[in-house]
Amino acid sequence: KAGVTQTPRYLIKTRGQQVTLSCSPISGHRSVSWYQQTPGQGLQFLFEYFSETQRNKGNFPGRFSGRQFSNSRSEMNVSTLELGDSALYLCASSSSGATYEQYFGPGTRLTVT
Amino acid sequence: AQRVTQPEKLLSVFKGAPVELKCNYSYSGSPELFWYVQYSRQRLQLLLRHISRESIKGFTADLNKGETSFHLKKPFAQEEDSAMYYCALTNQAGTALIFGKGTTLSVSS
C-alpha cells in the first residue's frame, strides 16, 4: 500500500495570506489527523476527521480549519497567516482513528515571511 | 490536564552504553502511552506501545503508574539509534496523541 502523502511538501507564504494543505491517507483509512510541529512547541494536535466529520479538535485558533472529502482525502486551511504559523504540518491516517494505528505522512513545511 | 514531559532535549551517549530516555506524564485515568521515533529525513513512526510490552529494536519501556513515568531504555546503544524520540499519550477520546517535546538521542562511536 502506498503511504500517507502530503502536498505540497514545501510552501512559502507571506503574512496575511491563506494556505491550503492536502493529505491523502492510506487506501482504506477513514481517519485523518493533523499535527503542527515546531521547534518550540513540539508536536501539537490540530484536529481529526473521520468519514467527513470532525471528531476532535485541538487548542488552535479559528484561523485553522479543515475538512475531509468522501474519498477520505483531507485538507487543512490556515487563514490570515502569522509568522508563528511557520511549522511542519503532519497528517496521519488510520482505519478507525485509534492512535496506535496512525501512520504519518512526510509533512508539509510551511514558511511564513 | 493531560501532559507529557520529556526533561532532556538532547542525550548524547557512546556506542555500547546504556540509554534511558525519560518521560513523565500527567493524566486522569488509565493512559495509553507510546514512544515514537523520527530518524533523519524519515517519517515519524511508532516505536512501541506500553500495552504491547514488546521490545522493538532492543528498546523497552515500562509504565510506572506510581511515578507516572514511561522511560525508554536500551542496554547497548547503536549508532543507528540516533534520532528524535517522542513520548506520547492518547487523549481521553482516544483519537489524538499528546506529545512531549522530544529528546534527540545522539550515539557516537
mmCIF file of C-alpha atoms in Angstrom:
data_model
loop_
_atom_site.group_PDB
_atom_site.id
_atom_site.type_symbol
_atom_site.label_atom_id
_atom_site.label_comp_id
_atom_site.label_asym_id
_atom_site.label_seq_id
_atom_site.Cartn_x
_atom_site.Cartn_y
_atom_site.Cartn_z
ATOM 1 C CA LYS A 1 0.000 0.000 0.000
ATOM 2 C CA ALA A 2 1.163 3.499 -0.678
ATOM 3 C CA GLY A 3 1.834 5.546 2.427
ATOM 4 C CA VAL A 4 0.285 8.801 3.501
ATOM 5 C CA THR A 5 1.072 11.549 1.037
ATOM 6 C CA GLN A 6 1.041 15.277 1.620
ATOM 7 C CA THR A 7 1.154 18.084 -0.880
ATOM 8 C CA PRO A 8 2.859 20.375 -1.312
ATOM 9 C CA ARG A 9 5.994 19.369 0.559
ATOM 10 C CA TYR A 10 7.265 22.926 0.887
ATOM 11 C CA LEU A 11 5.450 26.225 0.850
ATOM 12 C CA ILE A 12 6.436 29.829 1.378
ATOM 13 C CA LYS A 13 3.749 32.388 2.108
ATOM 14 C CA THR A 14 3.650 35.923 3.407
ATOM 15 C CA ARG A 15 1.858 37.211 6.468
ATOM 16 C CA GLY A 16 -1.836 37.772 5.966
ATOM 17 C CA GLN A 17 -2.188 35.234 3.184
ATOM 18 C CA GLN A 18 -4.047 31.982 3.487
ATOM 19 C CA VAL A 19 -2.844 28.487 2.682
ATOM 20 C CA THR A 20 -4.371 25.089 1.986
ATOM 21 C CA LEU A 21 -2.518 21.863 2.634
ATOM 22 C CA SER A 22 -3.591 18.475 1.377
ATOM 23 C CA CYS A 23 -3.320 14.974 2.791
ATOM 24 C CA SER A 24 -4.120 11.696 1.070
ATOM 25 C CA PRO A 25 -4.479 8.846 3.549
ATOM 26 C CA ILE A 26 -3.550 5.234 3.081
ATOM 27 C CA SER A 27 -6.150 3.479 0.970
ATOM 28 C CA GLY A 28 -8.989 2.262 3.159
ATOM 29 C CA HIS A 29 -8.197 4.593 6.043
ATOM 30 C CA ARG A 30 -11.113 6.773 7.050
ATOM 31 C CA SER A 31 -9.499 8.833 9.772
ATOM 32 C CA VAL A 32 -7.115 11.706 9.167
ATOM 33 C CA SER A 33 -5.453 13.690 11.929
ATOM 34 C CA TRP A 34 -3.380 16.833 11.606
ATOM 35 C CA TYR A 35 -0.479 17.929 13.802
ATOM 36 C CA GLN A 36 1.712 21.006 13.884
ATOM 37 C CA GLN A 37 5.393 20.524 14.631
ATOM 38 C CA THR A 38 7.547 23.456 15.713
ATOM 39 C CA PRO A 39 10.926 23.599 17.475
ATOM 40 C CA GLY A 40 9.444 25.467 20.417
ATOM 41 C CA GLN A 41 6.172 23.652 20.990
ATOM 42 C CA GLY A 42 6.945 20.255 19.526
ATOM 43 C CA LEU A 43 4.069 18.268 18.075
ATOM 44 C CA GLN A 44 0.592 19.590 18.748
ATOM 45 C CA PHE A 45 -2.714 18.094 17.702
ATOM 46 C CA LEU A 46 -4.853 20.234 15.404
ATOM 47 C CA PHE A 47 -7.911 18.146 14.534
ATOM 48 C CA GLU A 48 -9.128 14.747 13.469
ATOM 49 C CA TYR A 49 -11.655 13.814 10.809
ATOM 50 C CA PHE A 50 -13.449 10.548 10.363
ATOM 51 C CA SER A 51 -15.818 9.915 7.477
ATOM 52 C CA GLU A 52 -16.025 13.628 6.669
ATOM 53 C CA THR A 53 -16.865 14.630 10.265
ATOM 54 C CA GLN A 54 -14.574 16.469 12.609
ATOM 55 C CA ARG A 55 -14.473 14.363 15.749
ATOM 56 C CA ASN A 56 -11.847 16.104 17.748
ATOM 57 C CA LYS A 57 -10.163 19.481 17.785
ATOM 58 C CA GLY A 58 -7.039 20.762 19.478
ATOM 59 C CA ASN A 59 -6.451 24.119 21.059
ATOM 60 C CA PHE A 60 -5.782 26.245 17.996
ATOM 61 C CA PRO A 61 -7.440 29.490 16.895
ATOM 62 C CA GLY A 62 -10.283 29.505 14.411
ATOM 63 C CA ARG A 63 -7.888 30.511 11.650
ATOM 64 C CA PHE A 64 -7.036 26.836 11.445
ATOM 65 C CA SER A 65 -9.718 24.765 9.806
ATOM 66 C CA GLY A 66 -10.005 21.549 7.935
ATOM 67 C CA ARG A 67 -12.264 19.285 6.028
ATOM 68 C CA GLN A 68 -12.428 15.772 4.726
ATOM 69 C CA PHE A 69 -13.844 14.585 1.456
ATOM 70 C CA SER A 70 -15.817 11.463 0.667
ATOM 71 C CA ASN A 71 -12.664 9.750 -0.594
ATOM 72 C CA SER A 72 -11.081 10.418 2.841
ATOM 73 C CA ARG A 73 -8.615 12.955 1.474
ATOM 74 C CA SER A 74 -8.296 15.882 3.829
ATOM 75 C CA GLU A 75 -7.320 19.497 3.562
ATOM 76 C CA MET A 76 -6.392 21.958 6.206
ATOM 77 C CA ASN A 77 -6.594 25.687 5.746
ATOM 78 C CA VAL A 78 -4.880 28.451 7.639
ATOM 79 C CA SER A 79 -6.185 31.951 7.053
ATOM 80 C CA THR A 80 -4.501 35.258 7.829
ATOM 81 C CA LEU A 81 -1.105 33.663 8.241
ATOM 82 C CA GLU A 82 1.172 34.780 11.045
ATOM 83 C CA LEU A 83 4.926 34.322 11.361
ATOM 84 C CA GLY A 84 4.296 31.866 14.189
ATOM 85 C CA ASP A 85 2.434 29.562 11.834
ATOM 86 C CA SER A 86 5.741 28.551 10.273
ATOM 87 C CA ALA A 87 5.958 24.859 11.031
ATOM 88 C CA LEU A 88 5.966 21.353 9.697
ATOM 89 C CA TYR A 89 2.380 20.187 9.331
ATOM 90 C CA LEU A 90 1.953 16.447 9.630
ATOM 91 C CA CYS A 91 -1.050 14.389 8.830
ATOM 92 C CA ALA A 92 -1.648 10.865 9.977
ATOM 93 C CA SER A 93 -4.183 8.337 8.845
ATOM 94 C CA SER A 94 -5.706 5.296 10.436
ATOM 95 C CA SER A 95 -8.553 2.968 9.664
ATOM 96 C CA SER A 96 -10.519 3.669 12.823
ATOM 97 C CA GLY A 97 -8.901 6.733 14.310
ATOM 98 C CA ALA A 98 -7.203 4.755 17.048
ATOM 99 C CA THR A 99 -3.936 6.473 17.806
ATOM 100 C CA TYR A 100 -1.821 3.344 17.825
ATOM 101 C CA GLU A 101 -2.816 2.756 14.212
ATOM 102 C CA GLN A 102 -1.793 6.169 12.959
ATOM 103 C CA TYR A 103 0.647 6.313 10.075
ATOM 104 C CA PHE A 104 2.281 9.652 9.497
ATOM 105 C CA GLY A 105 2.963 11.462 6.270
ATOM 106 C CA PRO A 106 6.213 13.259 5.428
ATOM 107 C CA GLY A 107 4.765 16.644 6.292
ATOM 108 C CA THR A 108 4.404 19.994 4.583
ATOM 109 C CA ARG A 109 6.982 22.585 5.577
ATOM 110 C CA LEU A 110 5.262 25.973 5.704
ATOM 111 C CA THR A 111 7.370 29.101 5.976
ATOM 112 C CA VAL A 112 5.630 32.403 6.604
ATOM 113 C CA THR A 113 7.649 35.530 5.845
ATOM 114 C CA ALA B 1 -4.666 18.401 32.325
ATOM 115 C CA GLN B 2 -3.052 15.810 30.135
ATOM 116 C CA ARG B 3 0.609 16.475 29.633
ATOM 117 C CA VAL B 4 3.792 14.690 28.635
ATOM 118 C CA THR B 5 7.163 15.884 29.831
ATOM 119 C CA GLN B 6 10.491 14.875 28.379
ATOM 120 C CA PRO B 7 13.060 16.651 30.525
ATOM 121 C CA GLU B 8 16.049 16.183 28.221
ATOM 122 C CA LYS B 9 16.291 17.941 24.879
ATOM 123 C CA LEU B 10 19.468 16.129 23.978
ATOM 124 C CA LEU B 11 21.034 12.927 25.191
ATOM 125 C CA SER B 12 24.499 12.036 23.948
ATOM 126 C CA VAL B 13 25.947 8.595 24.605
ATOM 127 C CA PHE B 14 28.709 6.406 23.245
ATOM 128 C CA LYS B 15 28.042 3.296 21.251
ATOM 129 C CA GLY B 16 27.517 0.344 23.566
ATOM 130 C CA ALA B 17 26.460 2.470 26.516
ATOM 131 C CA PRO B 18 23.033 2.095 28.127
ATOM 132 C CA VAL B 19 20.352 4.564 27.169
ATOM 133 C CA GLU B 20 17.411 5.863 29.156
ATOM 134 C CA LEU B 21 15.115 8.468 27.681
ATOM 135 C CA LYS B 22 12.872 9.919 30.343
ATOM 136 C CA CYS B 23 9.170 10.540 30.032
ATOM 137 C CA ASN B 24 6.725 11.658 32.695
ATOM 138 C CA TYR B 25 3.043 12.173 32.175
ATOM 139 C CA SER B 26 0.000 13.740 33.733
ATOM 140 C CA TYR B 27 -3.319 12.055 33.042
ATOM 141 C CA SER B 28 -6.617 11.347 34.757
ATOM 142 C CA GLY B 29 -7.463 7.700 34.477
ATOM 143 C CA SER B 30 -5.578 4.942 32.696
ATOM 144 C CA PRO B 31 -3.347 6.356 29.992
ATOM 145 C CA GLU B 32 -2.288 4.687 26.801
ATOM 146 C CA LEU B 33 1.363 5.541 26.234
ATOM 147 C CA PHE B 34 3.663 5.348 23.249
ATOM 148 C CA TRP B 35 7.147 6.077 22.072
ATOM 149 C CA TYR B 36 7.555 7.459 18.573
ATOM 150 C CA VAL B 37 10.825 7.843 16.691
ATOM 151 C CA GLN B 38 11.842 10.099 13.839
ATOM 152 C CA TYR B 39 15.081 9.226 12.081
ATOM 153 C CA SER B 40 16.781 11.860 9.977
ATOM 154 C CA ARG B 41 14.760 12.580 6.828
ATOM 155 C CA GLN B 42 12.233 9.904 7.680
ATOM 156 C CA ARG B 43 8.657 9.960 8.838
ATOM 157 C CA LEU B 44 7.517 9.861 12.387
ATOM 158 C CA GLN B 45 6.822 6.239 13.262
ATOM 159 C CA LEU B 46 5.569 4.277 16.200
ATOM 160 C CA LEU B 47 8.331 2.558 18.136
ATOM 161 C CA LEU B 48 6.336 0.862 20.852
ATOM 162 C CA ARG B 49 3.155 0.919 22.935
ATOM 163 C CA HIS B 50 3.022 0.218 26.626
ATOM 164 C CA ILE B 51 0.137 -2.207 26.148
ATOM 165 C CA SER B 52 2.086 -4.469 23.818
ATOM 166 C CA ARG B 53 5.011 -4.838 26.247
ATOM 167 C CA GLU B 54 7.255 -5.629 23.300
ATOM 168 C CA SER B 55 10.917 -4.994 22.781
ATOM 169 C CA ILE B 56 11.456 -3.193 19.496
ATOM 170 C CA LYS B 57 14.983 -2.713 18.146
ATOM 171 C CA GLY B 58 16.195 -3.576 21.625
ATOM 172 C CA PHE B 59 14.171 -0.809 23.263
ATOM 173 C CA THR B 60 11.756 -1.406 26.121
ATOM 174 C CA ALA B 61 9.566 0.892 28.164
ATOM 175 C CA ASP B 62 7.754 0.148 31.380
ATOM 176 C CA LEU B 63 4.767 2.084 32.591
ATOM 177 C CA ASN B 64 5.190 3.113 36.222
ATOM 178 C CA LYS B 65 1.860 4.457 37.394
ATOM 179 C CA GLY B 66 3.175 5.366 40.816
ATOM 180 C CA GLU B 67 5.843 7.618 39.373
ATOM 181 C CA THR B 68 3.736 8.486 36.307
ATOM 182 C CA SER B 69 6.684 7.616 34.107
ATOM 183 C CA PHE B 70 7.255 5.713 30.896
ATOM 184 C CA HIS B 71 11.003 5.782 30.364
ATOM 185 C CA LEU B 72 12.517 4.260 27.233
ATOM 186 C CA LYS B 73 15.536 2.047 27.758
ATOM 187 C CA LYS B 74 18.099 0.165 25.750
ATOM 188 C CA PRO B 75 21.022 -1.666 27.315
ATOM 189 C CA PHE B 76 23.524 -1.081 24.494
ATOM 190 C CA ALA B 77 23.106 1.904 22.196
ATOM 191 C CA GLN B 78 23.902 1.658 18.497
ATOM 192 C CA GLU B 79 24.804 4.496 16.145
ATOM 193 C CA GLU B 80 21.668 3.803 14.122
ATOM 194 C CA ASP B 81 19.595 4.643 17.196
ATOM 195 C CA SER B 82 20.450 8.304 16.721
ATOM 196 C CA ALA B 83 17.109 10.030 16.165
ATOM 197 C CA MET B 84 14.451 12.195 17.757
ATOM 198 C CA TYR B 85 12.296 10.323 20.236
ATOM 199 C CA TYR B 86 8.846 11.439 21.308
ATOM 200 C CA CYS B 87 6.836 10.131 24.190
ATOM 201 C CA ALA B 88 3.079 10.443 23.696
ATOM 202 C CA LEU B 89 -0.195 9.549 25.283
ATOM 203 C CA THR B 90 -3.685 9.240 23.909
ATOM 204 C CA ASN B 91 -6.289 11.830 24.775
ATOM 205 C CA GLN B 92 -9.481 10.838 26.590
ATOM 206 C CA ALA B 93 -11.351 10.364 23.316
ATOM 207 C CA GLY B 94 -8.634 8.028 22.106
ATOM 208 C CA THR B 95 -8.263 9.800 18.797
ATOM 209 C CA ALA B 96 -5.441 12.260 19.347
ATOM 210 C CA LEU B 97 -1.894 11.986 20.529
ATOM 211 C CA ILE B 98 -0.436 14.346 23.080
ATOM 212 C CA PHE B 99 3.284 14.522 22.553
ATOM 213 C CA GLY B 100 6.192 15.523 24.680
ATOM 214 C CA LYS B 101 8.665 17.950 23.137
ATOM 215 C CA GLY B 102 11.028 15.205 22.187
ATOM 216 C CA THR B 103 14.553 14.128 23.024
ATOM 217 C CA THR B 104 17.319 13.951 20.466
ATOM 218 C CA LEU B 105 19.442 10.880 21.018
ATOM 219 C CA SER B 106 22.928 11.082 19.612
ATOM 220 C CA VAL B 107 25.030 7.921 19.655
ATOM 221 C CA SER B 108 28.670 8.284 18.700
ATOM 222 C CA SER B 109 31.490 5.804 18.361
#
